[in-house]
Amino acid sequence: MIFKGETRMIRGMKSRSLLVIGSALVLSWMTMNWPCGTAFAQSLENEQGPLPTLEITPGNVRAFRTAVLRFRTIGLPVGEERIATLRKEIERSLAFSSIVLPLEHDAYLASDESASFADKGAIDCDSWKQSGADALVEGELRRDEGRLRADLRVWDIARCKQFKTGRLTADRDDLAQLGRIIADESVEALTGTRGVAATEIAFISDRTGHRELYVAAADGRDQRPATRSNTLKLAPDWLPDGRAILY
């Protein structure tokens, strides 16, 4: 069966299924080899000299501290509450990436208001360096009939140059999705790999007493049912274009 949608999504369940299968294989291997592992551990007690040790390091992944400024309103008022909500959603989605992290507001040594894009001058990079920022995200918001248009700039603070510029649109009241998309664009500008905050996952739940197909944001928020029937539902998987789900 196919459930059709309109939001661009990823094939999250396939990876999840492989993970479950992989976990089962690992557990099976551990169960079958447990006696051998015990014998090996006992033999080490009779060894002379220092025993081998296992050291786990955090790896070489570097997190980018990013200042997210309040977007500037152009034209008709957007509303202070919407501007604050958008900023919060961008920061939440950056934190979800675990690679590009929002800089704490208390560390800001420069204005947290986005500069006018009509002004081609650079930002105060020295102050942002002292603030501990590696990058900076700023933008402008415009009302476009029933939608919001966001013009975006991502800055490399160390070199005081723009990483990326872009223009995005979303429904006026869907600030969460707009914030996720802006965060994903910023992650791509800084790491070369697009973020996944704006993607969605599909899963089966029997929370209502019947097995139904649900869709949620990648971070688990905005869960909503995609089906309302008593038919059989198993192993949902996204189609390649992300516009429908097989189950």
Coordinates of N, CA and C in Angstrom, one line a residue, residues 3-237:
F3 N 1.1 5.4 1.0 CA 0.6 6.7 1.6 C 1.3 7.8 0.9
K4 N 0.5 8.8 0.3 CA 1.1 9.9 -0.4 C 1.2 11.1 0.5
G5 N 2.2 11.9 0.4 CA 2.4 13.1 1.2 C 2.9 14.2 0.3
E6 N 3.2 15.3 0.9 CA 3.7 16.5 0.1 C 5.0 17.0 0.6
T7 N 5.5 16.6 1.7 CA 6.7 17.1 2.3 C 7.9 16.3 1.9
R8 N 9.0 16.9 1.5 CA 10.2 16.1 1.1 C 10.8 15.4 2.3
M9 N 11.1 14.1 2.2 CA 11.5 13.3 3.3 C 12.6 12.4 3.0
I10 N 13.1 11.6 4.0 CA 14.2 10.7 3.7 C 13.7 9.3 4.0
R11 N 14.4 8.3 3.6 CA 14.1 6.9 3.7 C 14.6 6.4 5.1
G12 N 14.0 6.9 6.1 CA 14.6 6.6 7.5 C 14.4 5.2 7.9
M13 N 13.3 4.5 7.5 CA 13.0 3.2 8.1 C 13.9 2.1 7.6
K14 N 14.4 2.3 6.4 CA 15.3 1.3 5.9 C 16.5 1.2 6.8
S15 N 17.1 2.3 7.1 CA 18.3 2.3 8.0 C 17.9 1.7 9.3
R16 N 16.7 2.0 9.8 CA 16.3 1.5 11.1 C 16.2 0.0 11.1
S17 N 15.6 -0.5 10.0 CA 15.4 -2.0 9.8 C 16.8 -2.7 9.8
L18 N 17.7 -2.1 9.1 CA 19.1 -2.7 9.0 C 19.7 -2.7 10.4
L19 N 19.5 -1.6 11.1 CA 20.0 -1.5 12.5 C 19.5 -2.6 13.4
V20 N 18.2 -2.8 13.3 CA 17.6 -3.9 14.1 C 18.2 -5.2 13.7
I21 N 18.3 -5.5 12.4 CA 18.9 -6.8 12.0 C 20.3 -6.9 12.4
G22 N 21.1 -5.8 12.3 CA 22.5 -5.8 12.7 C 22.6 -6.1 14.2
S23 N 21.7 -5.4 15.0 CA 21.8 -5.7 16.4 C 21.5 -7.1 16.8
A24 N 20.6 -7.7 16.1 CA 20.3 -9.1 16.3 C 21.4 -10.0 16.0
L25 N 22.1 -9.7 14.9 CA 23.3 -10.5 14.5 C 24.4 -10.3 15.6
V26 N 24.6 -9.1 16.1 CA 25.7 -8.9 17.0 C 25.4 -9.6 18.3
L27 N 24.1 -9.5 18.8 CA 23.7 -10.2 20.0 C 23.9 -11.7 19.9
S28 N 23.5 -12.3 18.7 CA 23.7 -13.7 18.4 C 25.1 -14.1 18.5
W29 N 26.0 -13.3 17.9 CA 27.4 -13.6 17.9 C 28.0 -13.6 19.3
M30 N 27.5 -12.6 20.1 CA 28.0 -12.5 21.5 C 27.5 -13.7 22.3
T31 N 26.3 -14.1 22.0 CA 25.8 -15.3 22.8 C 26.5 -16.5 22.4
M32 N 26.8 -16.7 21.1 CA 27.4 -18.0 20.7 C 28.9 -18.0 21.2
N33 N 29.5 -16.9 21.3 CA 31.0 -16.8 21.6 C 31.2 -16.5 23.1
W34 N 30.2 -16.4 23.9 CA 30.4 -16.0 25.3 C 31.3 -17.0 26.0
P35 N 31.2 -18.3 25.9 CA 32.1 -19.2 26.6 C 33.5 -19.0 26.2
C36 N 33.8 -18.8 24.9 CA 35.2 -18.5 24.5 C 35.7 -17.3 25.1
G37 N 34.9 -16.2 25.2 CA 35.3 -15.0 25.8 C 35.7 -15.2 27.3
T38 N 34.9 -16.0 28.0 CA 35.2 -16.3 29.4 C 36.5 -17.0 29.6
A39 N 36.8 -18.0 28.7 CA 38.0 -18.7 28.8 C 39.2 -17.8 28.5
F40 N 39.0 -16.9 27.6 CA 40.1 -16.0 27.3 C 40.4 -15.0 28.4
A41 N 39.4 -14.6 29.1 CA 39.6 -13.7 30.2 C 40.3 -14.4 31.4
Q42 N 40.0 -15.7 31.6 CA 40.6 -16.4 32.6 C 42.1 -16.6 32.3
S43 N 42.4 -16.8 31.1 CA 43.8 -17.1 30.7 C 44.7 -15.8 30.9
L44 N 44.1 -14.7 30.9 CA 44.8 -13.4 31.1 C 45.3 -13.3 32.5
E45 N 44.6 -13.9 33.4 CA 45.0 -13.8 34.8 C 46.4 -14.4 35.1
N46 N 46.8 -15.4 34.2 CA 48.1 -16.0 34.4 C 49.2 -15.4 33.6
E47 N 48.9 -14.3 32.9 CA 49.9 -13.6 32.0 C 50.8 -12.8 32.9
Q48 N 52.0 -12.7 32.5 CA 53.0 -11.9 33.2 C 53.1 -10.5 32.5
G49 N 53.3 -9.5 33.3 CA 53.5 -8.1 32.8 C 52.1 -7.4 32.7
P50 N 52.1 -6.2 32.2 CA 50.9 -5.4 32.1 C 49.8 -6.0 31.2
L51 N 48.6 -6.0 31.5 CA 47.5 -6.5 30.7 C 47.1 -5.5 29.6
P52 N 46.6 -5.9 28.5 CA 46.2 -5.0 27.5 C 45.0 -4.2 28.0
T53 N 44.9 -3.0 27.5 CA 43.8 -2.1 27.9 C 43.1 -1.6 26.7
L54 N 41.8 -1.2 26.9 CA 41.0 -0.7 25.8 C 40.7 0.8 26.1
E55 N 41.1 1.6 25.1 CA 41.0 3.1 25.3 C 40.0 3.6 24.2
I56 N 38.9 4.2 24.7 CA 37.9 4.8 23.8 C 38.1 6.3 23.7
T57 N 38.3 6.8 22.6 CA 38.5 8.3 22.4 C 37.3 8.9 21.7
P58 N 37.1 10.2 21.9 CA 35.9 10.8 21.3 C 35.9 11.0 19.8
G59 N 37.1 10.7 19.2 CA 37.2 11.0 17.7 C 37.7 12.4 17.4
N60 N 37.7 12.7 16.1 CA 38.3 13.9 15.7 C 37.2 14.9 15.1
V61 N 35.9 14.6 15.4 CA 34.9 15.5 14.9 C 34.9 16.8 15.6
R62 N 34.9 17.9 14.9 CA 35.0 19.2 15.6 C 33.6 19.9 15.5
A63 N 33.1 20.4 16.6 CA 31.9 21.1 16.6 C 32.1 22.6 16.2
F64 N 31.2 23.1 15.4 CA 31.3 24.6 15.1 C 30.3 25.3 15.9
R65 N 30.8 26.3 16.7 CA 30.0 27.2 17.5 C 29.4 28.3 16.6
T66 N 28.1 28.4 16.5 CA 27.5 29.3 15.6 C 26.5 30.2 16.3
A67 N 26.7 31.5 16.0 CA 25.9 32.6 16.6 C 24.7 32.7 15.6
V68 N 23.5 32.6 16.1 CA 22.2 32.8 15.4 C 21.6 34.1 15.7
L69 N 21.6 35.0 14.8 CA 21.1 36.4 15.1 C 19.6 36.4 14.8
R70 N 18.9 37.4 15.5 CA 17.5 37.7 15.2 C 17.4 38.2 13.8
F71 N 16.4 37.6 13.0 CA 16.3 38.0 11.6 C 15.6 39.4 11.6
R72 N 16.0 40.2 10.6 CA 15.4 41.5 10.4 C 14.2 41.4 9.6
T73 N 13.2 42.2 9.9 CA 11.9 42.3 9.2 C 12.0 43.3 8.1
I74 N 11.6 42.9 6.9 CA 11.6 43.9 5.7 C 10.1 44.0 5.3
G75 N 9.7 45.2 5.1 CA 8.3 45.4 4.6 C 7.3 45.3 5.8
L76 N 6.2 44.6 5.5 CA 5.1 44.5 6.5 C 5.6 43.8 7.7
P77 N 5.1 44.1 8.9 CA 5.6 43.5 10.1 C 5.3 42.0 10.1
V78 N 6.3 41.2 10.6 CA 6.2 39.8 10.7 C 5.7 39.4 12.1
G79 N 6.1 40.2 13.1 CA 5.7 39.9 14.5 C 6.9 39.5 15.3
E80 N 7.2 40.1 16.4 CA 8.3 39.8 17.3 C 8.2 38.3 17.8
E81 N 7.0 37.8 18.0 CA 6.9 36.4 18.5 C 7.4 35.4 17.4
R82 N 7.0 35.7 16.2 CA 7.5 34.8 15.1 C 9.0 34.9 14.9
I83 N 9.6 36.1 15.0 CA 11.0 36.2 14.9 C 11.7 35.4 16.0
A84 N 11.2 35.5 17.2 CA 11.9 34.8 18.3 C 11.7 33.3 18.1
T85 N 10.5 32.9 17.7 CA 10.2 31.5 17.5 C 11.1 30.9 16.4
L86 N 11.3 31.6 15.3 CA 12.2 31.1 14.2 C 13.6 31.0 14.7
R87 N 14.1 31.9 15.5 CA 15.5 31.8 16.0 C 15.6 30.6 16.9
K88 N 14.6 30.4 17.7 CA 14.7 29.2 18.6 C 14.7 27.9 17.8
E89 N 13.9 27.8 16.8 CA 13.8 26.6 15.9 C 15.1 26.4 15.2
I90 N 15.8 27.5 14.7 CA 17.1 27.3 14.1 C 18.1 26.7 15.0
E91 N 18.1 27.3 16.3 CA 19.1 26.8 17.2 C 18.8 25.4 17.7
R92 N 17.6 25.1 17.9 CA 17.2 23.7 18.2 C 17.7 22.7 17.2
S93 N 17.4 23.1 15.9 CA 17.8 22.2 14.8 C 19.3 22.1 14.6
L94 N 20.0 23.2 14.9 CA 21.5 23.1 14.8 C 22.0 22.1 15.9
A95 N 21.5 22.3 17.1 CA 21.9 21.4 18.2 C 21.6 19.9 17.8
F96 N 20.5 19.7 17.1 CA 20.2 18.3 16.7 C 21.3 17.7 15.8
S97 N 22.0 18.5 15.1 CA 23.1 18.0 14.2 C 24.2 17.5 15.0
S98 N 24.4 18.0 16.2 CA 25.6 17.6 17.1 C 26.9 18.0 16.5
I99 N 27.0 18.7 15.4 CA 28.2 19.1 14.8 C 28.3 20.6 14.7
V100 N 27.2 21.3 14.4 CA 27.1 22.7 14.4 C 26.2 23.1 15.6
L101 N 26.8 23.7 16.6 CA 26.1 24.0 17.8 C 25.8 25.5 18.0
P102 N 24.7 25.9 18.5 CA 24.4 27.3 18.7 C 25.3 27.8 19.9
L103 N 25.8 29.0 19.6 CA 26.5 29.7 20.7 C 25.6 30.3 21.7
E104 N 26.0 30.2 23.0 CA 25.1 30.7 24.0 C 25.0 32.2 23.9
H105 N 23.8 32.8 24.1 CA 23.6 34.2 23.9 C 24.4 35.0 24.9
D106 N 24.6 34.5 26.1 CA 25.4 35.3 27.1 C 26.8 35.5 26.6
A107 N 27.3 34.8 25.6 CA 28.7 34.9 25.1 C 28.8 36.0 24.1
Y108 N 27.7 36.5 23.6 CA 27.7 37.5 22.5 C 28.3 38.8 23.0
L109 N 29.3 39.2 22.2 CA 30.0 40.5 22.4 C 29.6 41.5 21.3
A110 N 28.7 41.2 20.5 CA 28.2 42.1 19.4 C 26.7 42.0 19.4
S111 N 26.1 42.8 18.6 CA 24.6 42.9 18.5 C 24.1 41.6 18.0
D112 N 22.9 41.2 18.5 CA 22.3 39.9 18.1 C 21.2 40.2 17.0
E113 N 21.2 41.4 16.5 CA 20.3 41.8 15.4 C 21.0 41.6 14.0
S114 N 20.4 41.0 13.1 CA 20.9 40.8 11.7 C 21.1 42.2 11.1
A115 N 22.2 42.4 10.4 CA 22.4 43.6 9.6 C 21.6 43.7 8.4
S116 N 21.4 44.9 7.9 CA 20.6 45.0 6.7 C 21.4 44.5 5.5
F117 N 20.7 43.7 4.7 CA 21.4 43.1 3.5 C 21.7 44.1 2.4
A118 N 21.1 45.3 2.5 CA 21.4 46.4 1.6 C 22.7 46.9 1.9
D119 N 23.2 46.8 3.2 CA 24.5 47.2 3.5 C 25.5 46.1 3.2
K120 N 26.4 46.3 2.3 CA 27.3 45.3 1.8 C 28.5 45.1 2.8
G121 N 28.6 45.9 3.8 CA 29.7 45.8 4.7 C 29.8 44.5 5.5
A122 N 31.0 44.2 6.0 CA 31.2 43.0 6.7 C 30.7 43.1 8.2
I123 N 30.5 42.0 8.8 CA 30.1 42.0 10.2 C 31.3 42.3 11.1
D124 N 31.1 42.5 12.4 CA 32.1 42.7 13.4 C 32.8 41.4 13.8
C125 N 33.6 40.9 12.9 CA 34.2 39.6 13.1 C 35.1 39.5 14.3
D126 N 35.8 40.6 14.6 CA 36.7 40.5 15.8 C 35.9 40.3 17.1
S127 N 34.8 40.9 17.2 CA 33.9 40.7 18.4 C 33.4 39.3 18.4
W128 N 33.0 38.8 17.3 CA 32.5 37.4 17.2 C 33.6 36.4 17.5
K129 N 34.8 36.7 17.1 CA 35.9 35.8 17.4 C 36.1 35.7 19.0
Q130 N 36.1 36.9 19.6 CA 36.2 36.9 21.0 C 35.0 36.3 21.7
S131 N 33.9 36.2 21.1 CA 32.7 35.6 21.7 C 32.8 34.1 21.6
G132 N 33.8 33.6 20.8 CA 33.9 32.1 20.6 C 33.2 31.5 19.5
A133 N 32.7 32.4 18.6 CA 31.9 31.9 17.4 C 32.8 31.5 16.3
D134 N 32.5 30.4 15.7 CA 33.2 29.9 14.5 C 32.4 30.4 13.2
A135 N 31.1 30.5 13.4 CA 30.3 30.9 12.3 C 29.1 31.7 12.8
L136 N 28.4 32.4 11.8 CA 27.3 33.2 12.2 C 26.2 33.1 11.1
V137 N 25.0 33.0 11.6 CA 23.8 32.9 10.7 C 22.9 34.2 11.0
E138 N 22.6 34.9 9.9 CA 21.7 36.1 10.0 C 20.8 36.0 8.8
G139 N 19.7 36.9 8.8 CA 18.8 36.8 7.7 C 17.8 37.9 7.8
E140 N 17.0 38.0 6.8 CA 15.9 38.9 6.6 C 14.6 38.2 6.4
L141 N 13.5 38.6 6.9 CA 12.2 38.0 6.8 C 11.2 39.0 6.1
R142 N 10.5 38.5 5.1 CA 9.4 39.2 4.4 C 8.1 38.4 4.3
R143 N 7.0 39.1 4.4 CA 5.7 38.5 4.2 C 5.5 38.5 2.7
D144 N 5.1 37.3 2.2 CA 4.8 37.1 0.8 C 3.5 36.4 0.7
E145 N 2.4 37.3 0.7 CA 1.1 36.8 0.8 C 0.9 35.9 2.0
G146 N 0.6 34.6 1.9 CA 0.4 33.8 3.0 C 1.6 33.0 3.5
R147 N 2.7 33.4 2.9 CA 4.0 32.7 3.2 C 5.0 33.7 3.7
L148 N 6.1 33.1 4.3 CA 7.3 33.9 4.7 C 8.5 33.6 3.8
R149 N 9.2 34.7 3.5 CA 10.4 34.5 2.7 C 11.6 34.9 3.5
A150 N 12.5 34.0 3.6 CA 13.7 34.3 4.4 C 15.0 34.3 3.5
D151 N 15.7 35.4 3.6 CA 17.0 35.6 2.9 C 18.1 35.3 3.9
L152 N 19.0 34.4 3.6 CA 19.9 33.9 4.6 C 21.4 34.2 4.2
R153 N 22.2 34.5 5.2 CA 23.6 34.6 5.1 C 24.3 33.8 6.2
V154 N 25.3 33.0 5.8 CA 26.1 32.2 6.7 C 27.5 32.7 6.6
W155 N 28.1 33.1 7.7 CA 29.5 33.7 7.7 C 30.5 32.8 8.3
D156 N 31.7 32.8 7.7 CA 32.9 32.1 8.3 C 33.6 33.2 9.1
I157 N 33.6 33.1 10.5 CA 34.1 34.2 11.3 C 35.6 34.2 11.2
A158 N 36.3 33.1 11.2 CA 37.8 33.1 11.1 C 38.3 33.9 10.0
R159 N 37.7 33.7 8.8 CA 38.1 34.4 7.6 C 37.3 35.7 7.3
C160 N 36.3 35.9 8.1 CA 35.4 37.1 7.9 C 34.8 37.1 6.5
K161 N 34.4 36.0 6.0 CA 33.8 35.9 4.7 C 32.5 35.1 4.7
Q162 N 31.6 35.4 3.7 CA 30.4 34.6 3.7 C 30.6 33.2 3.2
F163 N 30.1 32.3 3.9 CA 30.0 30.9 3.5 C 29.0 30.7 2.4
K164 N 27.8 31.2 2.7 CA 26.7 30.9 1.8 C 25.6 32.0 1.9
T165 N 24.9 32.2 0.8 CA 23.7 33.0 0.8 C 22.5 32.2 0.2
G166 N 21.3 32.5 0.6 CA 20.2 31.7 0.0 C 18.9 32.4 0.3
R167 N 17.8 31.8 -0.4 CA 16.5 32.3 -0.2 C 15.6 31.2 0.0
L168 N 14.7 31.2 1.0 CA 13.9 30.1 1.4 C 12.5 30.6 1.6
T169 N 11.5 29.8 1.4 CA 10.1 30.2 1.7 C 9.4 29.1 2.5
A170 N 8.4 29.4 3.2 CA 7.6 28.4 4.0 C 6.3 29.1 4.4
D171 N 5.3 28.2 4.8 CA 4.0 28.7 5.2 C 4.3 29.7 6.4
R172 N 3.4 30.7 6.5 CA 3.6 31.7 7.5 C 3.6 31.2 8.9
D173 N 2.8 30.1 9.2 CA 2.7 29.6 10.5 C 3.5 28.3 10.7
D174 N 4.3 27.9 9.7 CA 5.1 26.7 9.8 C 6.6 27.1 10.1
L175 N 6.8 27.9 11.2 CA 8.1 28.4 11.5 C 9.1 27.2 11.9
A176 N 8.5 26.1 12.4 CA 9.4 25.0 12.8 C 10.1 24.5 11.6
Q177 N 9.3 24.2 10.5 CA 10.0 23.7 9.3 C 10.9 24.7 8.7
L178 N 10.6 25.9 8.7 CA 11.5 26.9 8.1 C 12.8 27.0 8.9
G179 N 12.7 26.9 10.2 CA 13.9 26.9 11.1 C 14.8 25.7 10.8
R180 N 14.1 24.5 10.6 CA 14.9 23.3 10.3 C 15.6 23.4 9.0
I181 N 14.9 24.0 8.0 CA 15.6 24.1 6.6 C 16.7 25.0 6.7
I182 N 16.6 26.2 7.4 CA 17.7 27.1 7.6 C 18.9 26.4 8.3
A183 N 18.6 25.7 9.3 CA 19.6 25.0 10.0 C 20.3 24.0 9.1
D184 N 19.6 23.2 8.3 CA 20.2 22.2 7.4 C 21.1 22.9 6.4
E185 N 20.6 24.1 5.9 CA 21.5 24.9 4.9 C 22.8 25.3 5.6
S186 N 22.7 25.7 6.8 CA 23.9 26.2 7.6 C 24.8 25.0 7.8
V187 N 24.3 23.9 8.2 CA 25.1 22.7 8.4 C 25.9 22.3 7.2
E188 N 25.2 22.4 6.0 CA 25.8 22.1 4.7 C 26.9 23.1 4.4
A189 N 26.7 24.3 4.7 CA 27.7 25.4 4.4 C 28.9 25.1 5.2
L190 N 28.8 24.7 6.4 CA 30.0 24.5 7.3 C 30.7 23.2 7.2
T191 N 29.9 22.1 6.9 CA 30.5 20.8 6.9 C 30.6 20.1 5.5
G192 N 29.8 20.7 4.5 CA 29.8 20.0 3.2 C 28.7 19.0 3.1
T193 N 28.1 18.6 4.2 CA 27.0 17.6 4.2 C 25.8 18.2 4.8
R194 N 24.7 18.1 4.0 CA 23.4 18.7 4.4 C 22.9 18.1 5.7
G195 N 22.3 19.0 6.6 CA 21.7 18.5 7.8 C 20.5 17.7 7.5
V196 N 19.9 17.1 8.6 CA 18.8 16.2 8.4 C 17.6 16.7 9.3
A197 N 17.7 17.8 9.9 CA 16.6 18.3 10.8 C 15.3 18.4 10.0
A198 N 15.3 18.8 8.8 CA 14.0 19.0 8.0 C 13.5 17.7 7.4
T199 N 14.2 16.6 7.6 CA 13.7 15.3 7.1 C 12.7 14.7 8.0
E200 N 12.0 13.6 7.6 CA 11.0 13.0 8.5 C 11.2 11.5 8.5
I201 N 10.7 10.9 9.5 CA 10.7 9.4 9.7 C 9.3 8.8 9.7
A202 N 9.2 7.6 9.3 CA 7.9 6.9 9.3 C 8.0 5.7 10.2
F203 N 7.0 5.4 11.0 CA 7.0 4.2 11.9 C 5.6 3.7 12.2
I204 N 5.6 2.5 12.7 CA 4.3 1.9 13.0 C 4.1 2.0 14.5
S205 N 2.9 2.3 15.0 CA 2.6 2.4 16.4 C 1.1 1.8 16.6
D206 N 0.9 1.2 17.8 CA -0.4 0.7 18.1 C -0.9 1.5 19.3
R207 N -0.6 2.7 19.5 CA -1.0 3.6 20.6 C -2.5 3.7 20.7
T208 N -3.2 3.6 19.6 CA -4.6 3.7 19.6 C -5.3 2.4 19.7
G209 N -4.6 1.3 19.8 CA -5.2 0.0 19.9 C -5.1 -0.7 18.5
H210 N -4.8 0.0 17.5 CA -4.6 -0.6 16.1 C -3.3 -0.1 15.6
R211 N -2.7 -1.0 14.8 CA -1.4 -0.7 14.2 C -1.6 0.4 13.1
E212 N -1.0 1.5 13.2 CA -1.2 2.6 12.2 C 0.2 3.2 11.9
L213 N 0.2 3.7 10.7 CA 1.4 4.4 10.2 C 1.5 5.8 10.7
Y214 N 2.6 6.2 11.2 CA 2.8 7.6 11.7 C 4.0 8.2 11.0
V215 N 4.0 9.5 11.0 CA 5.1 10.3 10.4 C 5.5 11.4 11.5
A216 N 6.8 11.6 11.6 CA 7.3 12.6 12.6 C 8.6 13.2 12.1
A217 N 8.9 14.4 12.6 CA 10.1 15.1 12.3 C 11.3 14.2 12.7
A218 N 12.5 14.5 12.2 CA 13.6 13.6 12.5 C 14.0 13.6 14.0
D219 N 13.7 14.7 14.7 CA 14.0 14.7 16.1 C 12.9 14.2 17.0
G220 N 11.8 13.6 16.3 CA 10.7 13.0 17.1 C 9.5 13.9 17.3
R221 N 9.6 15.1 17.0 CA 8.5 16.0 17.3 C 7.5 16.0 16.1
D222 N 6.4 16.6 16.3 CA 5.3 16.7 15.3 C 4.8 15.3 14.8
Q223 N 4.7 14.4 15.7 CA 4.1 13.1 15.4 C 2.7 13.2 15.0
R224 N 2.3 12.5 13.8 CA 1.0 12.6 13.4 C 0.6 11.3 12.6
P225 N -0.6 10.8 12.6 CA -1.0 9.6 11.9 C -1.1 9.8 10.4
A226 N -0.6 8.9 9.7 CA -0.7 8.9 8.2 C -1.8 8.0 7.7
T227 N -2.2 7.1 8.6 CA -3.3 6.2 8.2 C -4.3 6.1 9.4
R228 N -5.5 5.8 9.0 CA -6.6 5.6 10.1 C -7.5 4.4 9.6
S229 N -6.9 3.2 9.6 CA -7.7 2.0 9.2 C -7.2 0.8 10.0
N230 N -7.9 -0.3 9.8 CA -7.5 -1.5 10.5 C -6.8 -2.5 9.6
T231 N -6.3 -2.0 8.5 CA -5.6 -2.9 7.5 C -4.2 -3.2 8.0
L232 N -3.6 -4.3 7.4 CA -2.3 -4.7 7.8 C -1.2 -3.7 7.4
K233 N -0.3 -3.4 8.3 CA 0.8 -2.4 8.1 C 2.1 -2.9 8.6
L234 N 3.1 -3.0 7.7 CA 4.4 -3.6 8.1 C 5.5 -2.8 7.4
A235 N 6.6 -2.7 8.0 CA 7.9 -2.2 7.4 C 7.7 -1.0 6.5
P236 N 7.3 0.1 6.9 CA 7.2 1.3 6.0 C 8.5 1.7 5.5
D237 N 8.5 2.1 4.2 CA 9.7 2.5 3.5 C 9.4 3.7 2.5

